[in-house]
Structure formats: structure tokens, C-alpha cells
Short mmCIF file of C-alpha atoms in Angstrom, two decimals:
data_model
loop_
_atom_site.label_atom_id
_atom_site.label_comp_id
_atom_site.label_asym_id
_atom_site.label_seq_id
_atom_site.Cartn_x
_atom_site.Cartn_y
_atom_site.Cartn_z
CA MET A 1 -64.57 195.38 -61.91
CA SER A 2 -64.02 191.79 -60.80
CA GLN A 3 -61.16 191.85 -63.58
CA ILE A 4 -59.29 194.30 -62.30
CA LEU A 5 -59.56 192.78 -58.81
CA ALA A 6 -58.26 190.11 -59.20
CA LEU A 7 -54.98 191.54 -61.21
CA ALA A 8 -54.56 193.52 -57.95
CA ALA A 9 -52.37 191.58 -56.54
CA PRO A 10 -50.64 189.22 -58.79
CA ALA A 11 -49.67 193.23 -60.10
CA ALA A 12 -48.25 194.01 -56.39
CA VAL A 13 -46.33 190.16 -56.88
CA LEU A 14 -45.18 190.91 -60.00
CA CYS A 15 -43.64 194.46 -59.96
CA GLY A 16 -42.62 193.95 -56.00
CA TRP A 17 -40.73 190.42 -57.35
CA PHE A 18 -38.43 193.13 -59.19
CA LEU A 19 -37.87 195.80 -56.11
CA ARG A 20 -36.87 192.78 -54.13
CA SER A 21 -33.63 193.74 -53.68
CA ARG A 22 -34.33 197.46 -52.99
CA PHE A 23 -37.10 196.48 -50.33
CA GLY A 24 -36.75 192.95 -49.16
CA ILE A 25 -38.94 190.11 -49.37
CA THR A 26 -40.72 190.86 -45.98
CA ALA A 27 -41.61 193.76 -47.25
CA VAL A 28 -42.80 192.09 -50.38
CA SER A 29 -44.64 189.53 -48.55
CA TRP A 30 -46.73 192.38 -46.70
CA THR A 31 -47.97 194.50 -49.31
CA ALA A 32 -49.01 191.84 -51.64
CA ALA A 33 -50.68 190.20 -48.42
CA VAL A 34 -52.44 194.20 -48.45
CA VAL A 35 -53.08 193.98 -51.71
CA SER A 36 -54.82 190.82 -51.66
CA ILE A 37 -56.86 191.74 -48.20
CA GLY A 38 -57.37 194.71 -49.83
CA ALA A 39 -58.68 193.33 -53.20
CA THR A 40 -61.82 190.88 -51.52
CA PHE A 41 -63.01 193.95 -50.04
CA GLY A 42 -62.99 194.94 -52.59
CA ALA A 43 -64.57 192.29 -53.57
CA TRP A 44 -67.86 192.51 -50.32
CA ALA A 45 -67.70 196.16 -51.84
CA ALA A 46 -68.26 196.01 -55.59
CA GLY A 47 -70.41 193.09 -55.15
CA ARG A 48 -69.90 188.72 -54.89
CA TRP A 49 -67.49 187.14 -57.84
CA ALA A 50 -69.51 184.45 -59.34
CA GLU A 51 -67.68 180.47 -59.96
CA SER A 52 -68.76 179.96 -63.39
CA GLU A 53 -66.59 183.72 -63.90
CA ARG A 54 -63.79 181.50 -64.59
CA TRP A 55 -60.83 184.16 -65.73
CA THR A 56 -60.88 185.06 -62.33
CA GLY A 57 -61.02 182.07 -61.10
CA LEU A 58 -57.76 181.07 -63.05
CA VAL A 59 -55.99 184.95 -61.30
CA GLY A 60 -57.17 184.07 -58.50
CA MET A 61 -55.07 180.56 -57.67
CA LEU A 62 -52.41 182.74 -59.28
CA GLU A 63 -52.55 184.86 -56.84
CA LEU A 64 -52.81 182.21 -54.44
CA ALA A 65 -50.13 180.54 -55.82
CA SER A 66 -47.97 183.17 -55.78
CA LEU A 67 -49.35 184.06 -51.74
CA LEU A 68 -47.63 180.69 -50.81
CA VAL A 69 -44.69 180.91 -52.65
CA LEU A 70 -43.45 183.96 -51.13
CA VAL A 71 -44.18 182.35 -47.39
CA VAL A 72 -42.21 180.04 -48.12
CA LEU A 73 -38.93 182.63 -49.73
CA THR A 74 -40.20 185.38 -46.71
CA LEU A 75 -39.58 182.09 -43.52
CA ARG A 76 -36.56 180.66 -45.33
CA ALA A 77 -35.29 184.15 -45.69
CA GLU A 78 -35.54 185.98 -42.31
CA GLY A 79 -36.98 185.26 -38.52
CA GLY A 80 -38.41 186.96 -36.53
CA TRP A 81 -41.46 189.55 -35.63
CA ARG A 82 -41.02 191.39 -38.83
CA GLY A 83 -41.02 187.54 -41.08
CA ALA A 84 -43.95 186.56 -38.75
CA THR A 85 -45.71 189.27 -39.25
CA ALA A 86 -45.26 189.05 -42.99
CA VAL A 87 -47.06 184.98 -42.83
CA TRP A 88 -49.97 185.76 -40.85
CA THR A 89 -51.03 189.16 -43.14
CA ILE A 90 -50.81 186.20 -46.34
CA GLY A 91 -52.75 184.07 -44.41
CA GLY A 92 -54.91 187.01 -43.57
CA ALA A 93 -55.19 187.69 -47.26
CA VAL A 94 -55.47 183.04 -48.39
CA ALA A 95 -58.05 182.48 -45.58
CA LEU A 96 -60.45 185.64 -46.92
CA TRP A 97 -59.42 184.78 -50.76
CA PRO A 98 -62.50 182.70 -50.45
CA SER A 99 -64.63 185.11 -49.74
CA ARG A 100 -65.19 186.79 -52.85
CA PHE A 101 -67.23 184.30 -54.67
CA GLU A 102 -69.64 183.51 -51.18
CA ASP A 103 -70.54 185.45 -48.57
CA ALA A 104 -69.32 183.83 -45.44
CA SER A 105 -70.49 185.09 -42.00
CA GLY A 106 -71.48 183.21 -39.26
CA ALA A 107 -69.34 180.04 -37.04
CA VAL A 108 -69.19 177.68 -39.77
CA GLY A 109 -68.20 180.23 -42.90
CA ALA A 110 -65.81 181.05 -40.81
CA LEU A 111 -64.24 177.91 -39.71
CA THR A 112 -64.65 177.32 -43.47
CA LEU A 113 -62.15 180.32 -43.93
CA PHE A 114 -59.83 179.47 -41.06
CA GLY A 115 -59.20 176.16 -41.90
CA PHE A 116 -59.15 176.50 -45.85
CA GLY A 117 -55.79 179.05 -45.31
CA SER A 118 -54.46 176.83 -42.38
CA VAL A 119 -54.68 173.78 -45.30
CA LEU A 120 -53.03 175.36 -48.05
CA ALA A 121 -50.04 177.65 -45.33
CA LEU A 122 -49.34 175.64 -43.18
CA PRO A 123 -47.11 173.39 -46.36
CA ALA A 124 -45.61 175.96 -47.25
CA VAL A 125 -44.92 177.54 -43.55
CA LEU A 126 -43.53 173.64 -42.97
CA ILE A 127 -41.59 173.78 -45.88
CA GLY A 128 -40.54 177.37 -45.40
CA LEU A 129 -38.86 176.30 -41.66
CA TYR A 130 -37.01 173.09 -43.15
CA LEU A 131 -35.30 175.70 -46.00
CA ARG A 132 -34.41 177.94 -43.12
CA GLY A 133 -32.79 174.96 -40.99
CA LEU A 134 -31.41 174.01 -44.22
CA ASP A 135 -29.33 177.51 -45.08
CA GLU A 136 -28.32 177.53 -41.37
CA GLY A 137 -26.58 174.57 -41.04
CA ARG A 138 -24.59 175.24 -44.00
CA ARG A 139 -24.23 178.95 -42.58
CA ARG A 140 -23.06 176.81 -39.06
CA SER A 141 -20.64 173.91 -41.24
CA VAL A 142 -18.85 176.88 -43.37
CA ALA A 143 -18.97 179.15 -40.16
CA ALA A 144 -16.65 175.77 -38.32
CA ALA A 145 -14.73 175.54 -41.53
CA ARG A 146 -13.73 178.39 -41.58
CA ARG A 147 -12.55 178.92 -37.65
CA ALA A 148 -10.95 175.79 -38.58
CA GLN A 149 -9.23 177.37 -41.27
CA ARG A 150 -8.21 180.21 -39.37
CA LEU A 151 -7.08 178.08 -36.28
CA GLU A 152 -5.29 175.96 -38.84
CA LEU A 153 -3.66 178.78 -40.11
CA ALA A 154 -2.76 180.41 -36.59
CA HIS A 155 -0.66 176.87 -36.10
CA ASP A 156 1.14 177.74 -39.13
CA LEU A 157 2.30 181.06 -37.88
CA HIS A 158 3.65 180.01 -34.64
CA ASP A 159 5.15 176.30 -35.74
CA PHE A 160 7.21 178.25 -38.57
CA VAL A 161 7.53 181.67 -38.26
CA ALA A 162 8.38 181.27 -34.60
CA HIS A 163 10.89 179.00 -35.27
CA ASP A 164 12.64 180.84 -37.28
CA VAL A 165 12.38 184.12 -35.80
CA SER A 166 13.51 182.17 -33.05
CA GLY A 167 16.95 181.32 -34.55
CA MET A 168 17.27 185.25 -36.07
CA VAL A 169 16.75 185.97 -32.35
CA ALA A 170 19.46 183.66 -31.38
CA GLN A 171 21.93 184.13 -34.02
CA ALA A 172 21.95 187.84 -33.39
CA GLN A 173 22.32 187.72 -29.77
CA ALA A 174 25.70 185.22 -30.63
CA GLY A 175 26.17 187.63 -33.44
CA THR A 176 26.50 191.38 -31.17
CA VAL A 177 29.76 188.80 -29.53
CA LEU A 178 31.17 188.00 -32.75
CA ALA A 179 31.06 191.45 -33.66
CA ALA A 180 33.56 192.26 -31.58
CA PHE A 181 37.06 189.16 -31.99
CA ASP A 182 36.06 187.61 -35.54
CA PRO A 183 34.31 189.80 -37.72
CA VAL A 184 34.20 186.10 -40.44
CA ARG A 185 32.39 184.88 -38.06
CA ALA A 186 29.71 187.08 -37.12
CA ALA A 187 29.50 188.03 -41.15
CA ALA A 188 29.40 184.35 -41.83
CA LEU A 189 26.31 184.29 -38.99
CA PHE A 190 24.33 187.11 -40.05
CA GLU A 191 23.98 185.28 -43.59
CA ARG A 192 22.05 182.63 -41.73
CA ILE A 193 20.12 185.55 -40.49
CA GLU A 194 18.81 186.69 -43.36
CA GLN A 195 18.57 183.30 -44.81
CA ALA A 196 16.38 182.34 -41.61
CA GLY A 197 14.61 185.98 -42.08
CA LEU A 198 14.16 185.31 -45.90
CA GLN A 199 12.41 181.56 -45.11
CA ALA A 200 9.93 183.40 -42.34
CA LEU A 201 8.71 186.08 -44.51
CA ALA A 202 8.41 183.45 -47.29
CA SER A 203 5.85 180.76 -44.75
CA LEU A 204 4.08 185.19 -43.88
CA ASP A 205 3.38 185.53 -47.17
CA ARG A 206 2.63 181.88 -47.98
CA THR A 207 -0.39 182.62 -44.78
CA VAL A 208 -1.76 185.69 -45.90
CA HIS A 209 -1.53 184.50 -49.31
CA LEU A 210 -4.15 182.04 -48.11
CA LEU A 211 -6.61 184.21 -46.21
CA ARG A 212 -6.94 186.45 -49.15
CA SER A 213 -7.97 183.57 -50.18
CA GLU A 214 -12.46 183.73 -51.57
CA ASP A 215 -13.26 180.61 -52.25
CA GLU A 216 -16.23 179.66 -49.78
CA ASP A 217 -15.12 175.68 -50.33
CA GLY A 218 -11.69 177.02 -48.74
CA PRO A 219 -8.09 177.91 -49.79
CA GLU A 220 -6.16 175.20 -51.57
CA ARG A 221 -3.01 174.20 -49.25
CA ALA A 222 -0.33 173.55 -50.07
CA PRO A 223 1.96 170.06 -49.06
CA GLN A 224 2.36 170.64 -45.85
CA PRO A 225 6.44 169.18 -44.56
CA GLY A 226 6.45 166.24 -43.72
CA LEU A 227 8.66 162.98 -42.26
CA ALA A 228 11.29 164.18 -45.86
CA GLU A 229 11.65 167.18 -44.80
CA LEU A 230 13.29 166.58 -40.62
CA VAL A 231 17.00 166.50 -42.24
CA GLU A 232 16.61 170.17 -43.62
CA LEU A 233 15.25 171.35 -40.70
CA THR A 234 17.82 169.59 -38.31
CA GLU A 235 20.81 170.22 -40.75
CA ARG A 236 19.06 174.68 -40.37
CA PHE A 237 19.03 174.38 -37.14
CA THR A 238 22.06 173.39 -35.79
CA ASP A 239 23.88 175.46 -38.16
CA SER A 240 21.82 177.87 -36.24
CA GLY A 241 22.82 177.87 -33.15
CA ASP A 242 25.72 175.58 -30.71
CA VAL A 243 22.92 173.22 -30.17
CA MET A 244 24.33 170.09 -32.08
CA VAL A 245 21.15 167.89 -33.63
CA ARG A 246 21.16 164.04 -33.46
CA LEU A 247 18.50 162.86 -36.53
CA ASP A 248 17.27 159.19 -36.20
CA ALA A 249 14.06 158.18 -38.57
CA PRO A 250 14.43 156.16 -40.78
CA VAL A 251 10.79 155.44 -41.29
CA GLU A 252 9.73 155.73 -45.51
CA GLU A 253 7.67 158.75 -46.18
CA PRO A 254 5.20 156.98 -48.06
CA ALA A 255 4.11 153.57 -44.62
CA VAL A 256 2.45 156.80 -43.04
CA PRO A 257 -0.27 159.15 -43.33
CA ARG A 258 0.00 162.98 -44.89
CA GLU A 259 -1.43 164.10 -41.45
CA VAL A 260 0.77 161.54 -39.90
CA ALA A 261 3.42 162.70 -41.55
CA ALA A 262 3.14 166.39 -41.65
CA THR A 263 2.02 165.79 -37.83
CA ALA A 264 5.27 164.58 -36.58
CA TYR A 265 7.35 167.38 -38.18
CA ARG A 266 4.75 169.92 -36.52
CA ILE A 267 6.32 167.96 -32.54
CA VAL A 268 9.88 168.40 -34.44
CA VAL A 269 9.92 171.92 -34.87
CA GLU A 270 8.00 173.18 -31.65
CA ALA A 271 10.08 170.71 -29.94
CA LEU A 272 13.31 172.34 -31.28
CA THR A 273 12.43 176.58 -31.69
CA ASN A 274 11.57 175.04 -26.94
CA VAL A 275 14.78 174.24 -26.80
CA ARG A 276 16.34 177.38 -28.52
CA ARG A 277 13.27 179.74 -25.93
CA HIS A 278 14.40 177.62 -22.98
CA ALA A 279 16.94 175.67 -23.17
CA PRO A 280 20.31 177.79 -23.50
CA ALA A 281 22.89 175.96 -22.35
CA ALA A 282 21.58 172.39 -23.71
CA ARG A 283 24.80 171.61 -26.18
CA ALA A 284 22.64 168.19 -28.16
CA VAL A 285 19.43 167.28 -28.98
CA ASP A 286 18.08 163.51 -30.34
CA VAL A 287 14.94 163.03 -32.81
CA ARG A 288 14.31 160.04 -33.09
CA VAL A 289 10.85 159.12 -35.59
CA ARG A 290 10.63 155.00 -36.09
CA SER A 291 7.70 153.01 -36.86
CA GLU A 292 7.22 150.48 -34.43
CA GLY A 293 4.31 148.35 -34.96
CA ARG A 294 1.49 150.07 -36.55
CA ARG A 295 2.05 153.34 -35.05
CA LEU A 296 5.26 156.17 -35.31
CA THR A 297 6.62 157.38 -32.47
CA VAL A 298 8.25 160.66 -32.04
CA ARG A 299 11.31 161.73 -29.32
CA VAL A 300 12.83 164.88 -29.00
CA ARG A 301 14.95 164.91 -25.97
CA ASP A 302 17.62 167.39 -24.91
CA ASP A 303 21.11 167.11 -22.97
CA GLY A 304 19.62 170.14 -19.94
CA GLY A 305 20.66 173.14 -19.36
CA GLY A 306 17.15 175.34 -19.27
CA ALA A 307 15.67 176.07 -16.00
CA SER A 308 12.82 174.29 -14.54
CA PRO A 309 9.61 174.60 -15.97
CA PRO A 310 6.09 173.90 -13.88
CA SER A 311 4.54 171.76 -13.83
CA GLY A 312 1.83 170.67 -16.76
CA SER A 313 2.41 169.66 -20.67
CA ARG A 314 4.78 172.47 -21.84
CA ARG A 315 7.72 174.55 -20.29
CA GLY A 316 6.23 178.02 -19.49
CA GLY A 317 6.54 181.35 -21.65
CA GLY A 318 6.16 180.47 -24.48
CA GLY A 319 2.65 180.56 -25.70
CA SER A 320 0.40 176.82 -26.19
CA GLY A 321 2.42 175.44 -28.87
CA LEU A 322 1.90 171.42 -27.49
CA ALA A 323 -0.84 172.10 -26.82
CA GLY A 324 -1.98 172.83 -29.30
CA LEU A 325 -0.34 169.91 -31.00
CA ALA A 326 -1.47 167.99 -27.85
CA ALA A 327 -4.96 168.27 -29.57
CA ARG A 328 -3.90 167.67 -33.09
CA VAL A 329 -2.26 164.65 -32.09
CA GLU A 330 -5.13 163.07 -29.82
CA ALA A 331 -7.54 164.47 -33.19
CA LEU A 332 -4.60 161.56 -35.01
CA GLY A 333 -5.85 159.04 -31.75
CA GLY A 334 -2.92 159.60 -30.31
CA THR A 335 -0.72 160.74 -26.77
CA LEU A 336 1.74 163.15 -26.65
CA THR A 337 3.32 163.55 -23.73
CA ALA A 338 6.36 165.84 -22.63
CA GLY A 339 8.44 166.50 -19.64
CA ARG A 340 11.70 166.07 -17.68
CA GLU A 341 13.41 163.23 -18.60
CA GLY A 342 17.04 162.29 -17.02
CA ASN A 343 18.88 166.16 -17.37
CA GLY A 344 17.13 167.30 -19.90
CA TRP A 345 13.44 167.63 -21.38
CA GLN A 346 11.77 165.43 -23.27
CA VAL A 347 8.63 165.56 -25.77
CA ALA A 348 7.35 161.76 -26.75
CA VAL A 349 4.09 161.11 -29.50
CA THR A 350 2.45 158.57 -30.83
CA MET A 351 -0.26 158.35 -33.18
CA PRO A 352 -1.59 155.69 -35.24
CA LEU A 353 -0.49 154.58 -39.09
CA LYS A 354 -3.77 153.96 -39.72
CA ILE A 355 -5.85 156.58 -39.43
CA GLY A 356 -10.07 156.21 -39.21
#
């Protein structure tokens, strides 16, 4: 009889382990603890086990080890009252286990059982809580990384797609006027609208590809545009409308950290987009990029023609592009200022050439 009772709890643990995906580790732990307590009660009723029975003692030690492992797994997998109930039940089973061999009635026996259960269960509880804390910290880190990626993708959409779409809108407005008296120029304008639309679609495709990535470590991002791409950007902006962009950027790309170069490019994109949106009468924009000592300076200034913006760091009615870029510049150790300069509007940025 003692051998059958000794195998009851290990058999329950073994069966429950194969069914854990269906019922959960907490249910397995609770069931194993109840079976163990039932085996203890059975030993009381059938007669205490003799300490000389090595086989039942060896199986009993295996039972205790299995119960303590279940404590660790339960605390790691689930908190709340369900996990606490399962752990308390296992603790009771572990504390009652020695009473299978000798009577533990009375105050001294009860304290002995409590001490035995506490000594065995406490390390398992601490290990389970520690592993749970590690898992929660890892989940928070992954969630923070994914949030940062989503914000980065949102900035990509704002910086690049909005720039192309705003250019398409400006050219379409001009095209409706030219189509009436200059079809040739209107046709060329519509070709540029098509090119801008294809570029916007390409940016959307890249962003959607990144969003669909299932890699836990984050999607592999394509190289971000830097200072070398400013020439193409400003030429495309000039071709898309009546605003002449004058670029003065003699800085060599290898001398500038990748993060600083990408941020400088984004600043110029946002500033030119704001010129198109808020300064329709502007006819010239100066883009100046300089390496001064250990800092990179970027200045974008238009010659005016837009409505007076409200107080603040950006023009009204256009989203939060400069506000997001200001946070990015500050994270790199730089500063961003935006405001009236003469008859126009100026965005000025300084960033260190050495990060960290």
C-alpha cells in the first residue's frame, strides 16, 4: 500500500506535465499538491511508513523535488490569486510530507512540520519570483523597443512621405492652372507628380515591410539618408515648384556620425516641407550645413511670404514634425531653434560630431 501511495503524486506530476499546454502549469501544480496531500492522509489511515523503507523514501524525495520545481514554474508563469493558491497548497503538501513516517501531533510536531515546509519551499519561492522579475523586465524592454520602433516608423512616414505628398499637392495645384494655357509645361509637371508619387509609394512600401517583420530583435532597417542625399533632395524640391533651394554643404559624410547625418537630413526635409505648407509666397530657401569645431550646424532659412506663425517652436497647422525632431536632436546632445529671421523663417540646429 505504501508503494502505491508513494507513486501517486509523481504519477500526477508526470501526467500533468504532458497536459500543461491544455490546462496550464497552475492547474498542474494544484492537482499535484492535492494528490500529495491525499497520499499523506492515506499514509495516516493505512499506517505510517517505516524509515527503513528506502524505496518509498527515494520516491518521496523525487516527489518533493517535483513539487518544488512546480513552485518555481508556477510563480514564474502566473501571479495573482491562482498562482498564490497553488503555491500555498504545494507548501502544505511539502510540510505534511514528513508525517507519513512519524506522528507529528502536538505543538512541537506542528512547528517541526512548519519549519520543514518553510525551509524547503522558501528557496523555490524566491527563485520563482526572481525569474518572474527577469521575465517582466525582458517584456518591458521588448515593449519599449517596439514602441521606439513604432515611433521611428511614424517619424519616417511624417518626414519622407509627407514631404513627397505635399510636393505632389503643390504641383497639382499649379498644374490645374498651367493646363489651361500651357499644356506642355503642365505635362512636364504631371510627370514630376508621378515621380513624387512613386517615391512616396516606395517609402510606404519600406515602412509596411518593417511593420510586417516578425523578428523579435527588431526589423533590419535600411540605411537612412544622410548628407550625401541633400543634393538630390534640394534639386527635387526646386524642380517641384517655384522655390529655388540654394545648398551650401561642404561637409564630408565620413566625418559625421551616421545618427547625426540622418538627423540633419530629416531636419532639412521637415524644414522644406514646412516652407511648402506655410510659406507659399517664398521664392528662395538657403540650406547651410557646416562643421564648426566639434559640432555640426544646420540652418534652413526661407525669404518669407508665409503667414505669421503663432508663438512656439514650429509653425501652426502642420503636425508635430519639428517637435519630434527637437527631441531627437536633444537626445544627441544638440539644440534646435525655430523662429522668425528677417522676413522669413529659420530652423537652426547644432549637434555634436562625437556621440557618447
